[in-house]
C-alpha cells in the first residue's frame, strides 16, 4: 500500500470519529457553546428536561460547566429548531446544579446514549483531526466554534475578569483580514475589532465582550448580515 493510500485511509478513519467500546462502535458527538434557559422558549410538555437542536443525535445528554467542571445528565429531551446563539436549553434547576454563572454560561454537551455500558468511557477524549481549510473570501467562514477554558475550576474573581472574544480566520492574505474588519465595522457599528497574527496567518477578533448579553447583541447583528463563521474565545 502506497503512502498516499495509507494517509487517505487514516484520514477517513479519523473523520468518522468512531470509538470501539467493548466491541461496540460508538459515534462521538460533542459541542461547546452557551447554555440557555427553558424560560426563554415555549415548551408545552412540562416533563421536558432539555431542548436541543434537530441535529443532536442522542436520546440523552451530558452537560458540563466548563468553568468549574460540574456536570449533569438529562434524559427527557425535545428536539426542535433552536436559536443558534444557544446549544441547549435547560430549566433553572439545571443552572443551579451546574452552578452556572449567567454572565458566562459556557458548557460542553455530549451524547452519552451509546456509552452507558462503559461508564469509564469519556467522549471528550476522542480527538478529531481535520485538514486545515484555506479561506479565500470574507463572507462566511464555516461554523461557530468554541475555544474552551482550562479545565481547572475558576474562582469568582477570575470568572469576573474573563471576557468573550469572537474570532474569524485564519486568513492567508492580510488584505482579506482587512476587508473583513472594515466590513464588520460598517455592518456592526463596533470599533473594538483588531487584526492579529502574522504573515500568512491573520485573524480578525471582536472584543472584549463583557457578558452574554453583549454577545447576544452582536450575534444577532452578525446573523442579519450573514457573518456566521467565527470562533468564541473566553479569556
One Martini backbone bead per residue (centre of mass of N, CA, C, O) as a GRO file, in nm:
protein
  235
    1UNK     BB    1   0.095   0.037   0.024
    2UNK     BB    2   0.081   0.351  -0.016
    3UNK     BB    3   0.116   0.650   0.136
    4UNK     BB    4  -0.145   0.777   0.023
    5UNK     BB    5  -0.336   0.546   0.108
    6UNK     BB    6  -0.276   0.554   0.408
    7UNK     BB    7  -0.360   0.848   0.458
    8UNK     BB    8  -0.652   0.822   0.356
    9UNK     BB    9  -0.738   0.604   0.559
   10UNK     BB   10  -0.680   0.763   0.822
   11UNK     BB   11  -0.865   1.006   0.764
   12UNK     BB   12  -1.128   0.844   0.746
   13UNK     BB   13  -1.119   0.732   1.035
   14UNK     BB   14  -1.109   1.008   1.185
   15UNK     BB   15  -1.368   1.146   1.057
   16UNK     BB   16  -1.568   0.935   1.185
   17UNK     BB   17  -1.543   0.932   1.495
   18UNK     BB   18  -1.477   0.643   1.622
   19UNK     BB   19  -1.540   0.413   1.901
   20UNK     BB   20  -1.428   0.126   2.067
   21UNK     BB   21  -1.673  -0.034   2.287
   22UNK     BB   22  -1.689  -0.336   2.361
   23UNK     BB   23  -1.731  -0.409   2.049
   24UNK     BB   24  -1.846  -0.106   2.006
   25UNK     BB   25  -1.972   0.135   1.802
   26UNK     BB   26  -1.915   0.486   1.871
   27UNK     BB   27  -2.055   0.786   1.837
   28UNK     BB   28  -1.934   1.108   1.832
   29UNK     BB   29  -2.072   1.380   2.043
   30UNK     BB   30  -1.980   1.731   2.052
   31UNK     BB   31  -2.025   2.055   2.223
   32UNK     BB   32  -1.965   2.416   2.239
   33UNK     BB   33  -2.133   2.664   2.454
   34UNK     BB   34  -2.434   2.814   2.528
   35UNK     BB   35  -2.668   2.845   2.782
   36UNK     BB   36  -3.019   2.795   2.815
   37UNK     BB   37  -3.342   2.891   2.909
   38UNK     BB   38  -3.663   2.766   2.907
   39UNK     BB   39  -3.797   3.053   2.946
   40UNK     BB   40  -3.717   3.151   2.643
   41UNK     BB   41  -3.915   2.917   2.564
   42UNK     BB   42  -4.169   2.716   2.422
   43UNK     BB   43  -4.305   2.466   2.650
   44UNK     BB   44  -4.547   2.222   2.692
   45UNK     BB   45  -4.378   2.000   2.822
   46UNK     BB   46  -4.295   1.957   3.164
   47UNK     BB   47  -4.087   1.697   3.123
   48UNK     BB   48  -3.879   1.858   2.999
   49UNK     BB   49  -3.515   1.891   3.034
   50UNK     BB   50  -3.436   1.941   2.719
   51UNK     BB   51  -3.329   2.154   2.446
   52UNK     BB   52  -3.255   2.070   2.109
   53UNK     BB   53  -3.145   2.016   1.819
   54UNK     BB   54  -3.211   1.830   1.535
   55UNK     BB   55  -2.897   1.729   1.514
   56UNK     BB   56  -2.920   1.574   1.761
   57UNK     BB   57  -2.862   1.220   1.813
   58UNK     BB   58  -2.968   1.177   2.094
   59UNK     BB   59  -3.151   1.075   2.416
   60UNK     BB   60  -2.912   1.202   2.573
   61UNK     BB   61  -2.734   1.427   2.815
   62UNK     BB   62  -2.426   1.595   2.871
   63UNK     BB   63  -2.347   1.859   3.106
   64UNK     BB   64  -2.073   2.100   3.116
   65UNK     BB   65  -1.906   2.314   3.316
   66UNK     BB   66  -1.619   2.491   3.207
   67UNK     BB   67  -1.561   2.654   3.491
   68UNK     BB   68  -1.601   2.370   3.706
   69UNK     BB   69  -1.682   2.063   3.593
   70UNK     BB   70  -1.973   2.036   3.617
   71UNK     BB   71  -2.230   1.769   3.593
   72UNK     BB   72  -2.506   1.643   3.386
   73UNK     BB   73  -2.796   1.429   3.332
   74UNK     BB   74  -3.027   1.406   3.053
   75UNK     BB   75  -3.331   1.237   2.906
   76UNK     BB   76  -3.565   1.451   2.841
   77UNK     BB   77  -3.601   1.529   2.512
   78UNK     BB   78  -3.618   1.811   2.279
   79UNK     BB   79  -3.656   1.854   1.930
   80UNK     BB   80  -3.556   2.159   1.761
   81UNK     BB   81  -3.562   2.477   1.650
   82UNK     BB   82  -3.289   2.668   1.742
   83UNK     BB   83  -3.107   2.904   1.864
   84UNK     BB   84  -2.773   2.961   1.776
   85UNK     BB   85  -2.678   3.099   2.060
   86UNK     BB   86  -2.769   2.806   2.157
   87UNK     BB   87  -2.723   2.450   2.239
   88UNK     BB   88  -2.905   2.459   2.511
   89UNK     BB   89  -3.203   2.395   2.708
   90UNK     BB   90  -3.279   2.466   3.056
   91UNK     BB   91  -3.360   2.465   3.365
   92UNK     BB   92  -3.297   2.622   3.659
   93UNK     BB   93  -3.203   2.367   3.814
   94UNK     BB   94  -2.955   2.317   3.627
   95UNK     BB   95  -2.805   2.575   3.687
   96UNK     BB   96  -2.765   2.508   3.991
   97UNK     BB   97  -2.614   2.235   3.964
   98UNK     BB   98  -2.381   2.379   3.780
   99UNK     BB   99  -2.314   2.666   3.867
  100UNK     BB  100  -2.412   2.901   3.683
  101UNK     BB  101  -2.299   3.178   3.512
  102UNK     BB  102  -2.500   3.404   3.339
  103UNK     BB  103  -2.259   3.571   3.207
  104UNK     BB  104  -2.105   3.260   3.154
  105UNK     BB  105  -2.263   2.985   2.995
  106UNK     BB  106  -2.029   2.758   2.961
  107UNK     BB  107  -2.054   2.454   2.761
  108UNK     BB  108  -2.078   2.096   2.739
  109UNK     BB  109  -2.194   1.858   2.501
  110UNK     BB  110  -2.309   1.505   2.525
  111UNK     BB  111  -2.343   1.191   2.382
  112UNK     BB  112  -2.453   0.903   2.602
  113UNK     BB  113  -2.638   0.673   2.481
  114UNK     BB  114  -2.383   0.451   2.390
  115UNK     BB  115  -2.208   0.445   2.698
  116UNK     BB  116  -2.337   0.288   2.949
  117UNK     BB  117  -2.154   0.016   2.943
  118UNK     BB  118  -1.911   0.249   2.983
  119UNK     BB  119  -1.828   0.467   3.237
  120UNK     BB  120  -1.513   0.525   3.148
  121UNK     BB  121  -1.610   0.669   2.909
  122UNK     BB  122  -1.476   0.959   2.733
  123UNK     BB  123  -1.562   1.160   2.479
  124UNK     BB  124  -1.347   1.407   2.503
  125UNK     BB  125  -1.093   1.213   2.415
  126UNK     BB  126  -1.168   1.238   2.138
  127UNK     BB  127  -1.003   1.288   1.835
  128UNK     BB  128  -1.017   1.547   1.581
  129UNK     BB  129  -0.907   1.542   1.248
  130UNK     BB  130  -0.850   1.829   1.039
  131UNK     BB  131  -0.825   1.980   0.758
  132UNK     BB  132  -0.706   2.266   0.662
  133UNK     BB  133  -0.856   2.558   0.568
  134UNK     BB  134  -0.877   2.778   0.292
  135UNK     BB  135  -0.940   3.118   0.298
  136UNK     BB  136  -1.091   3.338   0.021
  137UNK     BB  137  -1.313   3.482   0.202
  138UNK     BB  138  -1.549   3.731   0.389
  139UNK     BB  139  -1.844   3.606   0.454
  140UNK     BB  140  -1.773   3.294   0.524
  141UNK     BB  141  -1.639   3.069   0.811
  142UNK     BB  142  -1.822   2.853   0.882
  143UNK     BB  143  -1.847   2.751   1.200
  144UNK     BB  144  -1.912   2.761   1.520
  145UNK     BB  145  -1.665   2.798   1.779
  146UNK     BB  146  -1.479   2.671   2.065
  147UNK     BB  147  -1.251   2.801   2.314
  148UNK     BB  148  -1.170   2.667   2.588
  149UNK     BB  149  -1.100   2.643   2.897
  150UNK     BB  150  -0.966   2.549   3.154
  151UNK     BB  151  -1.026   2.273   3.373
  152UNK     BB  152  -0.997   2.456   3.592
  153UNK     BB  153  -1.121   2.611   3.851
  154UNK     BB  154  -1.293   2.906   3.891
  155UNK     BB  155  -1.293   3.189   4.036
  156UNK     BB  156  -1.473   3.463   4.089
  157UNK     BB  157  -1.254   3.664   4.004
  158UNK     BB  158  -1.175   3.525   3.739
  159UNK     BB  159  -1.456   3.529   3.608
  160UNK     BB  160  -1.499   3.844   3.607
  161UNK     BB  161  -1.236   3.883   3.406
  162UNK     BB  162  -1.374   3.746   3.183
  163UNK     BB  163  -1.395   3.733   2.824
  164UNK     BB  164  -1.535   3.785   2.507
  165UNK     BB  165  -1.444   3.645   2.184
  166UNK     BB  166  -1.442   3.701   1.824
  167UNK     BB  167  -1.315   3.478   1.566
  168UNK     BB  168  -1.157   3.516   1.253
  169UNK     BB  169  -1.019   3.241   1.089
  170UNK     BB  170  -0.768   3.210   0.891
  171UNK     BB  171  -0.552   3.427   0.690
  172UNK     BB  172  -0.326   3.451   0.434
  173UNK     BB  173  -0.426   3.742   0.369
  174UNK     BB  174  -0.445   4.068   0.480
  175UNK     BB  175  -0.670   4.180   0.290
  176UNK     BB  176  -0.898   3.999   0.402
  177UNK     BB  177  -0.887   4.097   0.694
  178UNK     BB  178  -0.937   4.399   0.631
  179UNK     BB  179  -1.206   4.362   0.487
  180UNK     BB  180  -1.358   4.236   0.723
  181UNK     BB  181  -1.317   4.457   0.930
  182UNK     BB  182  -1.462   4.682   0.770
  183UNK     BB  183  -1.735   4.534   0.742
  184UNK     BB  184  -1.791   4.503   1.046
  185UNK     BB  185  -1.788   4.799   1.124
  186UNK     BB  186  -2.022   4.883   0.929
  187UNK     BB  187  -2.240   4.666   1.027
  188UNK     BB  188  -2.200   4.680   1.365
  189UNK     BB  189  -2.079   4.937   1.501
  190UNK     BB  190  -1.775   4.842   1.575
  191UNK     BB  191  -1.438   4.910   1.706
  192UNK     BB  192  -1.336   4.637   1.862
  193UNK     BB  193  -1.134   4.553   1.596
  194UNK     BB  194  -0.881   4.314   1.528
  195UNK     BB  195  -0.556   4.237   1.399
  196UNK     BB  196  -0.398   3.925   1.399
  197UNK     BB  197  -0.086   3.801   1.374
  198UNK     BB  198   0.073   3.680   1.074
  199UNK     BB  199   0.211   3.573   0.814
  200UNK     BB  200  -0.042   3.368   0.676
  201UNK     BB  201  -0.192   3.431   0.990
  202UNK     BB  202  -0.486   3.580   1.015
  203UNK     BB  203  -0.693   3.773   1.247
  204UNK     BB  204  -1.033   3.851   1.350
  205UNK     BB  205  -1.118   4.049   1.645
  206UNK     BB  206  -1.379   4.061   1.880
  207UNK     BB  207  -1.309   4.282   2.149
  208UNK     BB  208  -1.433   4.290   2.437
  209UNK     BB  209  -1.696   4.095   2.598
  210UNK     BB  210  -1.853   4.104   2.898
  211UNK     BB  211  -2.122   3.934   2.809
  212UNK     BB  212  -2.400   3.763   2.698
  213UNK     BB  213  -2.554   4.016   2.603
  214UNK     BB  214  -2.335   4.119   2.412
  215UNK     BB  215  -2.329   3.867   2.238
  216UNK     BB  216  -2.622   3.868   2.139
  217UNK     BB  217  -2.615   4.137   1.994
  218UNK     BB  218  -2.392   4.049   1.789
  219UNK     BB  219  -2.513   3.790   1.677
  220UNK     BB  220  -2.766   3.920   1.536
  221UNK     BB  221  -2.610   4.110   1.355
  222UNK     BB  222  -2.449   3.889   1.206
  223UNK     BB  223  -2.690   3.727   1.103
  224UNK     BB  224  -2.812   3.960   0.927
  225UNK     BB  225  -2.505   3.972   0.771
  226UNK     BB  226  -2.379   3.675   0.729
  227UNK     BB  227  -2.203   3.621   1.006
  228UNK     BB  228  -2.133   3.263   1.090
  229UNK     BB  229  -1.799   3.247   1.116
  230UNK     BB  230  -1.679   3.165   1.441
  231UNK     BB  231  -1.481   3.205   1.732
  232UNK     BB  232  -1.496   3.134   2.075
  233UNK     BB  233  -1.348   3.331   2.327
  234UNK     BB  234  -1.215   3.274   2.667
  235UNK     BB  235  -1.010   3.526   2.879
   0.00000   0.00000   0.00000
